[in-house]
XYZ file of C-alpha atoms in Angstrom:
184
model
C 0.000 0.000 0.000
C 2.567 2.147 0.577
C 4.286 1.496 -3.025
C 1.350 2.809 -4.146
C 1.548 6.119 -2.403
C 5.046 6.624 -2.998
C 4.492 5.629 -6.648
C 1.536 8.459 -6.522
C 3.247 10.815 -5.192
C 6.266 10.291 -7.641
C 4.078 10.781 -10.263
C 2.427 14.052 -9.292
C 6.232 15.327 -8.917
C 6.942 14.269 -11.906
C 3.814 15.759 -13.494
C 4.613 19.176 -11.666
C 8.049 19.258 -12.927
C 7.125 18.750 -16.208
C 4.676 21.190 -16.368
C 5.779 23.945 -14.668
C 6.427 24.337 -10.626
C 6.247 28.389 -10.921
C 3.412 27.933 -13.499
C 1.225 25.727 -11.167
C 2.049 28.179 -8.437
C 1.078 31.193 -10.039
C -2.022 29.457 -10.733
C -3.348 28.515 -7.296
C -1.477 32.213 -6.239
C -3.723 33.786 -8.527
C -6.842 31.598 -7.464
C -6.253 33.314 -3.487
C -7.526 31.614 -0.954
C -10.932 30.978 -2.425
C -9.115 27.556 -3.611
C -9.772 26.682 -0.255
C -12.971 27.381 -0.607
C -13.910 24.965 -3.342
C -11.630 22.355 -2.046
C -13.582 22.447 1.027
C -16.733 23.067 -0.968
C -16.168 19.968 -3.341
C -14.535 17.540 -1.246
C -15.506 17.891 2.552
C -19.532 18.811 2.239
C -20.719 16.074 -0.145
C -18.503 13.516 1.654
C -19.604 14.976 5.035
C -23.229 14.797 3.982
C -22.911 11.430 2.881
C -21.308 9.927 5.807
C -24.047 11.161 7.587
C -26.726 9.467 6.065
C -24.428 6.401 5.887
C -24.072 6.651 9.276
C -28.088 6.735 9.863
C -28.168 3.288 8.218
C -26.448 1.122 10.563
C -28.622 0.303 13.790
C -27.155 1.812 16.907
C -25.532 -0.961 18.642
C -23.557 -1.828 15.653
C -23.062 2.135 14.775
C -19.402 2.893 13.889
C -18.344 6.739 14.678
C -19.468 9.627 12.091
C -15.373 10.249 11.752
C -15.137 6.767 10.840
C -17.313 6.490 8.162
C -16.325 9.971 7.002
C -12.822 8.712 6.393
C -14.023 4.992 5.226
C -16.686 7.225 2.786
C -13.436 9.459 1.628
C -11.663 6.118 0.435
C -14.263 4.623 -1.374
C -14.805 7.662 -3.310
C -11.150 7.814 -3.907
C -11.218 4.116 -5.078
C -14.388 4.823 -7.117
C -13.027 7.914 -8.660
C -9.293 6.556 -9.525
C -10.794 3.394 -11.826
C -14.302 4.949 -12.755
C -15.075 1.707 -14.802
C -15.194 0.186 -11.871
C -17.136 3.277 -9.860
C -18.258 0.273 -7.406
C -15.286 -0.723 -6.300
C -15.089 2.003 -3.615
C -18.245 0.713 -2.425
C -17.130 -2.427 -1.969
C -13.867 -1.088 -0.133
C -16.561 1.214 2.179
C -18.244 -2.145 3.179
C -14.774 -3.967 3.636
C -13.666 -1.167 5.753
C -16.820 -1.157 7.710
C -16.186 -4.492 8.805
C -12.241 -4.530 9.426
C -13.385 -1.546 11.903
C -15.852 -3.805 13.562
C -19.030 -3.480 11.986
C -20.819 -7.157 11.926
C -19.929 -7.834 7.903
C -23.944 -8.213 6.882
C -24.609 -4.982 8.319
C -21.646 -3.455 6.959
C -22.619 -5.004 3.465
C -26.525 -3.678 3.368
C -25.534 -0.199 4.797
C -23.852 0.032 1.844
C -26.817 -1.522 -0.366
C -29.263 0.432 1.384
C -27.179 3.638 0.808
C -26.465 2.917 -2.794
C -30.332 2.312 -3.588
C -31.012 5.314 -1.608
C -28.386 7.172 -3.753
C -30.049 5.526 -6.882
C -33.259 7.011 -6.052
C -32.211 10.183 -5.306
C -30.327 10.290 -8.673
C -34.082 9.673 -10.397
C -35.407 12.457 -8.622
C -33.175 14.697 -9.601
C -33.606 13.487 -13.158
C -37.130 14.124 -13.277
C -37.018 17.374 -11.582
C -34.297 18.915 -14.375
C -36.225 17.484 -16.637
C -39.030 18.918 -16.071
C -37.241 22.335 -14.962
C -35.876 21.569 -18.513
C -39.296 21.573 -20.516
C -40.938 24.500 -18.758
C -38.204 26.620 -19.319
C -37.917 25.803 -23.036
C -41.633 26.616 -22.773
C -41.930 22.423 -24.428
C -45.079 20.057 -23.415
C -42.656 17.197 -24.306
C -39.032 15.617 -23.751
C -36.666 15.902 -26.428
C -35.513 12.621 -27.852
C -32.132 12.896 -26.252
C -33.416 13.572 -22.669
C -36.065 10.997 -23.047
C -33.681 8.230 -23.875
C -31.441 9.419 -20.912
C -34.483 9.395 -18.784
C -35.580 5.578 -19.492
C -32.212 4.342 -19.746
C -31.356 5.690 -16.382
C -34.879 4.335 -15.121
C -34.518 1.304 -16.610
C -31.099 0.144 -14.681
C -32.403 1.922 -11.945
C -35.830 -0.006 -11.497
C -33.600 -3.266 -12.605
C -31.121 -2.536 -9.932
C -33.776 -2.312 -7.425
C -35.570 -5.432 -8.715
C -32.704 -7.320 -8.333
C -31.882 -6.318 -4.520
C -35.849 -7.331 -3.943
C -35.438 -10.891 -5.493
C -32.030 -11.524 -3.019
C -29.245 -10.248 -4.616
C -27.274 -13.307 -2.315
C -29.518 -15.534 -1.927
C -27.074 -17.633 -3.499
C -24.938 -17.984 -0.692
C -24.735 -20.089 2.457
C -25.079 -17.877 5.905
C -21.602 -19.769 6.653
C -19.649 -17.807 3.542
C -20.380 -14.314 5.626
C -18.246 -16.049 8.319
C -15.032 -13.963 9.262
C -12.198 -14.717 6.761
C -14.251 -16.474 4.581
C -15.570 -13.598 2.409
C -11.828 -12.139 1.566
């Protein structure tokens, strides 16, 4: 793991030399502190928010600490974001993590199922609502091809994604594979 980093962080230098050190400085000089601001802004509020409502899932007994899941929540979107063909990875890391910090490893799996259909959801909503924003403000009764076929593609792996979950998305295996060490 800590290849990685180094390997990371030898590539940003390298990345900086080649560009420019007083170039990239003059850049985030010029930006002032509001850099901070999105930084902050970008990073810290969505992840925040989101650890929160992560953290509503689990059932108190078994509830890890909001700083916990804010820093398991910053890694899986780090994982998801670094291979995006793979954007569920970093969900699969968050439920990993979950359990390596104690979390019972069904719970730690469905908070993360829950949270995911919850996120799924909340991504519909906010399709429909543009959309519709969309049509009244181009003054049009109807969708336009393009925003239709976005609209009942999304739905469509949505509603199948949800369908799935209903039917048992593991029923296939034995209550004995969740055992400790047994799932990876």
């Amino acid at each position: 793991m800590w290849l990685l980093g180094l390997a990371g962080a030898a590539l940003f230098t390298f990345l900086l030399i080649r560009q420019g050190a007083p170039q990239v400085g003059a850049a985030f000089a010029s930006a002032g502190w509001a850099i901070a601001g999105v930084v902050i802004y970008h990073l810290v509020v969505p992840v925040l928010l989101d650890a929160l409502a992560w953290w509503a899932l689990f059932p108190k007994p078994e509830r890890l600490s909001l700083w916990q899941l804010f820093w398991m929540r910053w890694i899986g979107e780090s994982v998801s974001t670094l291979v995006p063909s793979a954007a569920v990875g970093g969900d699969v890391v968050r439920a990993r993590l979950a359990a390596l910090r104690g979390a019972p490893i069904p719970t730690a799996a469905a908070s993360v199922l829950v949270d995911i259909t919850l996120g799924v959801f909340v991504q519909i909503g906010f399709n429909v609502v543009g959309t519709r924003l969309d049509c009244e403000r181009n003054r049009t009764p109807r969708l336009y091809p393009p925003d239709a076929d976005r609209s009942s593609d999304r739905g469509t792996r949505h509603h199948w994604f949800y369908v799935v979950q209903r039917l048992g998305m593991f029923s296939f295996h034995r209550e004995d594979d969740f055992e400790a060490g047994e799932c990876g």
